[in-house]
Coordinates of N, CA and C in Angstrom, one line a residue:
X1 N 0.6 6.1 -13.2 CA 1.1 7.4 -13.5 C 2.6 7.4 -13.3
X2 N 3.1 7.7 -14.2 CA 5.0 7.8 -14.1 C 5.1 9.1 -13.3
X3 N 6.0 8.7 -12.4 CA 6.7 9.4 -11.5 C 8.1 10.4 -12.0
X4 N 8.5 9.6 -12.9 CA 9.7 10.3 -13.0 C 10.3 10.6 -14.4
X5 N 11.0 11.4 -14.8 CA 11.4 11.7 -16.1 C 12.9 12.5 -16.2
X6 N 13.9 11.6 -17.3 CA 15.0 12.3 -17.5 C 15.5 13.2 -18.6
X7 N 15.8 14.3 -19.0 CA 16.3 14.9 -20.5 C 17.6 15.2 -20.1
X8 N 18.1 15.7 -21.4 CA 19.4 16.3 -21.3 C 19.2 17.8 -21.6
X9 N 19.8 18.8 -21.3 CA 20.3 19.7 -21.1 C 21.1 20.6 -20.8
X10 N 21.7 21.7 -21.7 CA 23.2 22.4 -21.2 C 22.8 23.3 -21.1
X11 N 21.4 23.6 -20.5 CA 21.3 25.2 -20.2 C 21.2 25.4 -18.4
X12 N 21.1 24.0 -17.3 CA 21.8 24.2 -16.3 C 22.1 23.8 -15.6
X13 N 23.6 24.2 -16.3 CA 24.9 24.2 -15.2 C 24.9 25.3 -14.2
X14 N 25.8 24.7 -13.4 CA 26.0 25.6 -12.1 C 26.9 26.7 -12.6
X15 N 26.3 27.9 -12.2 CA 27.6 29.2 -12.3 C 28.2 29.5 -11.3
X16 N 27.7 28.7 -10.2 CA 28.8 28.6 -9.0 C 29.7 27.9 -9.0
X17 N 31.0 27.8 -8.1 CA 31.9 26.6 -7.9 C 31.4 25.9 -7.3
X18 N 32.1 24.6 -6.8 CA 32.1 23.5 -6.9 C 31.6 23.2 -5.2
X19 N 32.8 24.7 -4.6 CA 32.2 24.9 -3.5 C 31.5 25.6 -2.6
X20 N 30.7 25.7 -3.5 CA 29.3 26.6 -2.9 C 27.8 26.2 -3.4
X21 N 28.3 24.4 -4.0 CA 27.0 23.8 -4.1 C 26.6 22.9 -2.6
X22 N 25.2 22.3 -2.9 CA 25.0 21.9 -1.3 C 25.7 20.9 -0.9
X23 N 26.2 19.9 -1.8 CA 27.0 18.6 -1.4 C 27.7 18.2 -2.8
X24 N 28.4 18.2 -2.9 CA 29.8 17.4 -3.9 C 29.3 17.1 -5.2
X25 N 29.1 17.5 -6.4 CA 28.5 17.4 -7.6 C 27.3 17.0 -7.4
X26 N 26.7 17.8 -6.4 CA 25.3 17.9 -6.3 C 24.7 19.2 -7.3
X27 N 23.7 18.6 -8.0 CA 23.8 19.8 -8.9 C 22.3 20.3 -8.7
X28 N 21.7 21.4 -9.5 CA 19.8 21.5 -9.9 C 19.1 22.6 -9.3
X29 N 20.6 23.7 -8.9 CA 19.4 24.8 -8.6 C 18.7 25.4 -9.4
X30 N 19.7 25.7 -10.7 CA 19.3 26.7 -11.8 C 17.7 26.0 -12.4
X31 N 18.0 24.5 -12.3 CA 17.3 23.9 -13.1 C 15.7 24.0 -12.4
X32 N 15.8 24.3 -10.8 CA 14.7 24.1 -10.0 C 14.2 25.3 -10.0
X33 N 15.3 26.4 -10.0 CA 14.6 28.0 -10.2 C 14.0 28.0 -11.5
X34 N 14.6 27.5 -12.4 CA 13.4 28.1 -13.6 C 12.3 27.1 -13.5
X35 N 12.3 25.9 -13.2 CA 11.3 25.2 -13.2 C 9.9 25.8 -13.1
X36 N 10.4 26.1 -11.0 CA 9.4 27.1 -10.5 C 8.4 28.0 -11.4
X37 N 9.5 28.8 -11.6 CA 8.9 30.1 -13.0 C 8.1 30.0 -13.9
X38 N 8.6 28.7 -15.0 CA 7.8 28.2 -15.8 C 7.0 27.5 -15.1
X39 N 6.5 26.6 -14.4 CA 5.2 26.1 -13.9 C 4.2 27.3 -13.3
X40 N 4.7 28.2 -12.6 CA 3.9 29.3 -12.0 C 3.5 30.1 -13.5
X41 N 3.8 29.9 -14.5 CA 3.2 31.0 -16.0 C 2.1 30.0 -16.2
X42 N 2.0 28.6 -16.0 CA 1.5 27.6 -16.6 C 0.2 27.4 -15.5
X43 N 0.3 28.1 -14.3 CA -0.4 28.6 -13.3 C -0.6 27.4 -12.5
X44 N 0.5 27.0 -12.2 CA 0.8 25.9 -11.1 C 2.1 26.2 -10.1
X45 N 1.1 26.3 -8.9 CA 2.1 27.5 -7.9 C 3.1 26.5 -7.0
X46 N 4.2 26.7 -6.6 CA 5.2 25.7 -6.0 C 5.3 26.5 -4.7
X47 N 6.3 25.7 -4.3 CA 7.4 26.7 -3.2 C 8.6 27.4 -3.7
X48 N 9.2 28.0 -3.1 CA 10.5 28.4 -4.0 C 10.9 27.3 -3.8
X49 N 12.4 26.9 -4.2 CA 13.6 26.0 -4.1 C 13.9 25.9 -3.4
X50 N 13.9 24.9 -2.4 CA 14.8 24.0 -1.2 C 15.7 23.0 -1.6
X51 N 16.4 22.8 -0.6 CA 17.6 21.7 -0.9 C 17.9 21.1 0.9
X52 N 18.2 20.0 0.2 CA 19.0 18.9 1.4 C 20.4 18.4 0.6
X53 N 20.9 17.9 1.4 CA 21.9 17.3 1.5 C 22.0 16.5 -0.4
X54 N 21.3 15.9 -0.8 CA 21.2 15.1 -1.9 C 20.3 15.8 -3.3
X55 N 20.3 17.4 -3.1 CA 19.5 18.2 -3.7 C 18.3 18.8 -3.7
X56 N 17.6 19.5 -4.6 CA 16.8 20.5 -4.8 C 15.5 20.0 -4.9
X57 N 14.4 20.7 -4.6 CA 13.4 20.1 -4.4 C 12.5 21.7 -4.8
X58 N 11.2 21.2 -5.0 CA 9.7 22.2 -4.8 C 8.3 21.4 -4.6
X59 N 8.3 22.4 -3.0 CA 7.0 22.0 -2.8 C 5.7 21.7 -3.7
X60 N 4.7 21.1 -3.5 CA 3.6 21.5 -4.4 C 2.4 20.5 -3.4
X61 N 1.1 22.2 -2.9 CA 0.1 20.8 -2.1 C -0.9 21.6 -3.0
X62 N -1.6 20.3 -2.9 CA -3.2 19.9 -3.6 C -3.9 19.7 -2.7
X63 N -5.2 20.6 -2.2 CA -6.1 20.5 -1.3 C -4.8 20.0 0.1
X64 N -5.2 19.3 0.4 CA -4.3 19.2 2.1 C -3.0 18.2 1.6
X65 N -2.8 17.4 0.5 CA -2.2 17.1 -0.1 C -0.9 17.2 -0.5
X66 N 0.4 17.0 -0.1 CA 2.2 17.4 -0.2 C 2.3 17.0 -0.9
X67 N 3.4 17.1 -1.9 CA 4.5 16.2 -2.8 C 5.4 17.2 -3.1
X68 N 7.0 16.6 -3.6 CA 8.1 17.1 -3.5 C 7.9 17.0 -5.3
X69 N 8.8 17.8 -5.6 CA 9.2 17.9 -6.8 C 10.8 17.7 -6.9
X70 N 11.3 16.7 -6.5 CA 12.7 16.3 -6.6 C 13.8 16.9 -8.2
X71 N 14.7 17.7 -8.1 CA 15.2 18.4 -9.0 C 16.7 17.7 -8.7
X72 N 17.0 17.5 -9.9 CA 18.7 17.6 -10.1 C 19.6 16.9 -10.9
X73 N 20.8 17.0 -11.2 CA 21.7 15.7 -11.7 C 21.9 14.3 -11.7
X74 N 22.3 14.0 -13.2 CA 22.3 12.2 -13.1 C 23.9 12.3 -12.9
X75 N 24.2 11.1 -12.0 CA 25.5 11.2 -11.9 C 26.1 10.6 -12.8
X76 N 27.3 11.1 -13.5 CA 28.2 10.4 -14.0 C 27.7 10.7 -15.5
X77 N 26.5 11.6 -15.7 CA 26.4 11.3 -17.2 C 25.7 13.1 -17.0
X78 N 27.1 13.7 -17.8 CA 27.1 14.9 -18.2 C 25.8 15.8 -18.7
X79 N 25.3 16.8 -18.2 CA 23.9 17.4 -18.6 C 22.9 16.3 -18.9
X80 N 23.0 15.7 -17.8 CA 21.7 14.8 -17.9 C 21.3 15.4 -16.4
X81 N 19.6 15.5 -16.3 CA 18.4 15.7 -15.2 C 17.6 14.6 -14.8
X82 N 17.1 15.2 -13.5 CA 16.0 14.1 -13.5 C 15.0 14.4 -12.3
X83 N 13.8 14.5 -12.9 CA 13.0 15.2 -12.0 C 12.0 13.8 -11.5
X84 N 11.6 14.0 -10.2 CA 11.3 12.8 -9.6 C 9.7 13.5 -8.4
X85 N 8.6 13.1 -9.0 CA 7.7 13.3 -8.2 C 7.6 12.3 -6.5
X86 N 7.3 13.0 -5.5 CA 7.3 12.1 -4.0 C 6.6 12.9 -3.3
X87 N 5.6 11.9 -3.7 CA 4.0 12.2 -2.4 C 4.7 12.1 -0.8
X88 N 4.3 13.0 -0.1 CA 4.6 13.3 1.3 C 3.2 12.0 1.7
X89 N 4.0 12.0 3.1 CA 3.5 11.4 4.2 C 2.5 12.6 5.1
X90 N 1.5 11.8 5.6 CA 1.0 12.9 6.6 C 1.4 12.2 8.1
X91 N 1.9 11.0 8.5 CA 2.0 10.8 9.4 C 3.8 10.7 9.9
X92 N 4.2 10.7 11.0 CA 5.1 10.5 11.3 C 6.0 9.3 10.6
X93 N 5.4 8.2 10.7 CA 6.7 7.4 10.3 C 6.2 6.8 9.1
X94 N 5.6 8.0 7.8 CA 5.9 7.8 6.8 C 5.0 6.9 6.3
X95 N 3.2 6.4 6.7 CA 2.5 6.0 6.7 C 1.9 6.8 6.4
X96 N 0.5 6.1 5.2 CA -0.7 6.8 4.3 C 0.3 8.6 3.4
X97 N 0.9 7.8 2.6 CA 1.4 8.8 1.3 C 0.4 9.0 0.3
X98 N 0.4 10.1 0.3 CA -0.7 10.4 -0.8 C -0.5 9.6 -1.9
X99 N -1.9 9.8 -2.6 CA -1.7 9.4 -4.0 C -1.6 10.4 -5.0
X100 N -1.0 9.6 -6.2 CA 0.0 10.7 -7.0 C -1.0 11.1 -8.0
X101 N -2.3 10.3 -7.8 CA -2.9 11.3 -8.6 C -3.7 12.6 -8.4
X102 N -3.9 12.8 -7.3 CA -3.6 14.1 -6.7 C -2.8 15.3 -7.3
X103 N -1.5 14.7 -7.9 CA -0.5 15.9 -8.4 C -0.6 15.6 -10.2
X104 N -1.7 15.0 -11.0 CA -1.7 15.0 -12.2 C -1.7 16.2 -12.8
X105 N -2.4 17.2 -11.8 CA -2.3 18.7 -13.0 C -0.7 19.0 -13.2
X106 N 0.1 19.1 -11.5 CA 1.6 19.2 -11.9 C 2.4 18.0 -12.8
X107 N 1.9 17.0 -13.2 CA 2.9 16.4 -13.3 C 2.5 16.2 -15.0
X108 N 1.3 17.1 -15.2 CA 1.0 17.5 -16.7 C 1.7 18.9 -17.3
X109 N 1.7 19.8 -16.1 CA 2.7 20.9 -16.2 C 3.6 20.6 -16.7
X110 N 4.1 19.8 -15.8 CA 6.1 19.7 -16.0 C 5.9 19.1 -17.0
X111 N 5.3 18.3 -18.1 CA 5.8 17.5 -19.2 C 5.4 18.3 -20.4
X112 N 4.4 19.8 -19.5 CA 4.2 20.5 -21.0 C 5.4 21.9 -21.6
X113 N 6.2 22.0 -20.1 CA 7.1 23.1 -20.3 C 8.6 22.0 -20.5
X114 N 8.2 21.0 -20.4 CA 9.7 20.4 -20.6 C 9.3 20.0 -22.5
X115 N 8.5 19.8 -22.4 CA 8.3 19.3 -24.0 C 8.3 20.9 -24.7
X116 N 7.4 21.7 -24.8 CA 7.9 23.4 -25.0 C 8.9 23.9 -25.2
X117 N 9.9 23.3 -24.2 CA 11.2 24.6 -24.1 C 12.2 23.6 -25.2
X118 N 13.1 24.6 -26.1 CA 14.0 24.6 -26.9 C 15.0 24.4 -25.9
X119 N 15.4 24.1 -24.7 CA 16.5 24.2 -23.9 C 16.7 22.6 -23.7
X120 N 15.3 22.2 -23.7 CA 15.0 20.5 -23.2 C 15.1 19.5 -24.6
X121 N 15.4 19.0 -24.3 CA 15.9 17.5 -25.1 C 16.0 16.2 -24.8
X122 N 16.1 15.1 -25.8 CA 15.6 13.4 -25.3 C 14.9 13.5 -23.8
X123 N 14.0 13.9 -23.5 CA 13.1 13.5 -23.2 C 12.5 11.7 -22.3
X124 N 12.6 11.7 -21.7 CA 12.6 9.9 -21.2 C 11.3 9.9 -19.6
X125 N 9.8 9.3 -19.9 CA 9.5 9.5 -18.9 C 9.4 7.9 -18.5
X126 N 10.2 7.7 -17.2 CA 10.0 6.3 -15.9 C 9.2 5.8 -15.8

């Protein structure tokens, strides 16, 4: 099951500056906020939007089951995304990570609102 997929996109940029994103051309809130939205229509419920240091993320559990929804910018190459599925650990040091097929309903979501939206383009799933 592919984990990951990249399009291009100019519908989000940041309308903040430069300095008021989480870390230095870290980019992917706009793109994690609507994500959220459209997957929740599609009736697949997230967390809101989180961020660390290296960007944006949304929760998503299945029965007792984590994974991250990794959101954000390709560097160096202009309105390009790239959304990146990552099964959580249930133990401390990152031992027994779910399996990703657990998150096949989300990860059929995301390629049905990414393939849907007139906003999304070239399309590339990892």
């Amino acid at each position: 099951m592919t984990l990951e997929v990249e399009f291009y996109s100019e519908a989000f940029d940041p309308f903040l500056p430069e300095g008021s994103q989480i870390s230095f051309e870290r980019y992917g809130a706009e793109l994690t906020w609507w994500l959220c939205q459209k997957l929740a229509a599609e009736g697949i419920y997230t967390s809101y939007p989180s961020f660390e240091d290296w960007g944006w993320f949304l929760k998503y559990t299945k029965d007792t089951n984590e994974y991250r929804l990794c959101c954000g910018n390709i560097d160096s190459k202009e309105n390009w995304w790239r959304l990146i599925l990552q099964p959580r650990s249930k133990t401390w040091f990152g031992f027994k990570k779910m399996s990703v097929t657990g998150a096949k309903d989300l990860l059929n979501a995301v390629d049905k609102v990414l393939t849907e939206s007139e906003l999304i383009d070239q399309i590339k799933w990892i």
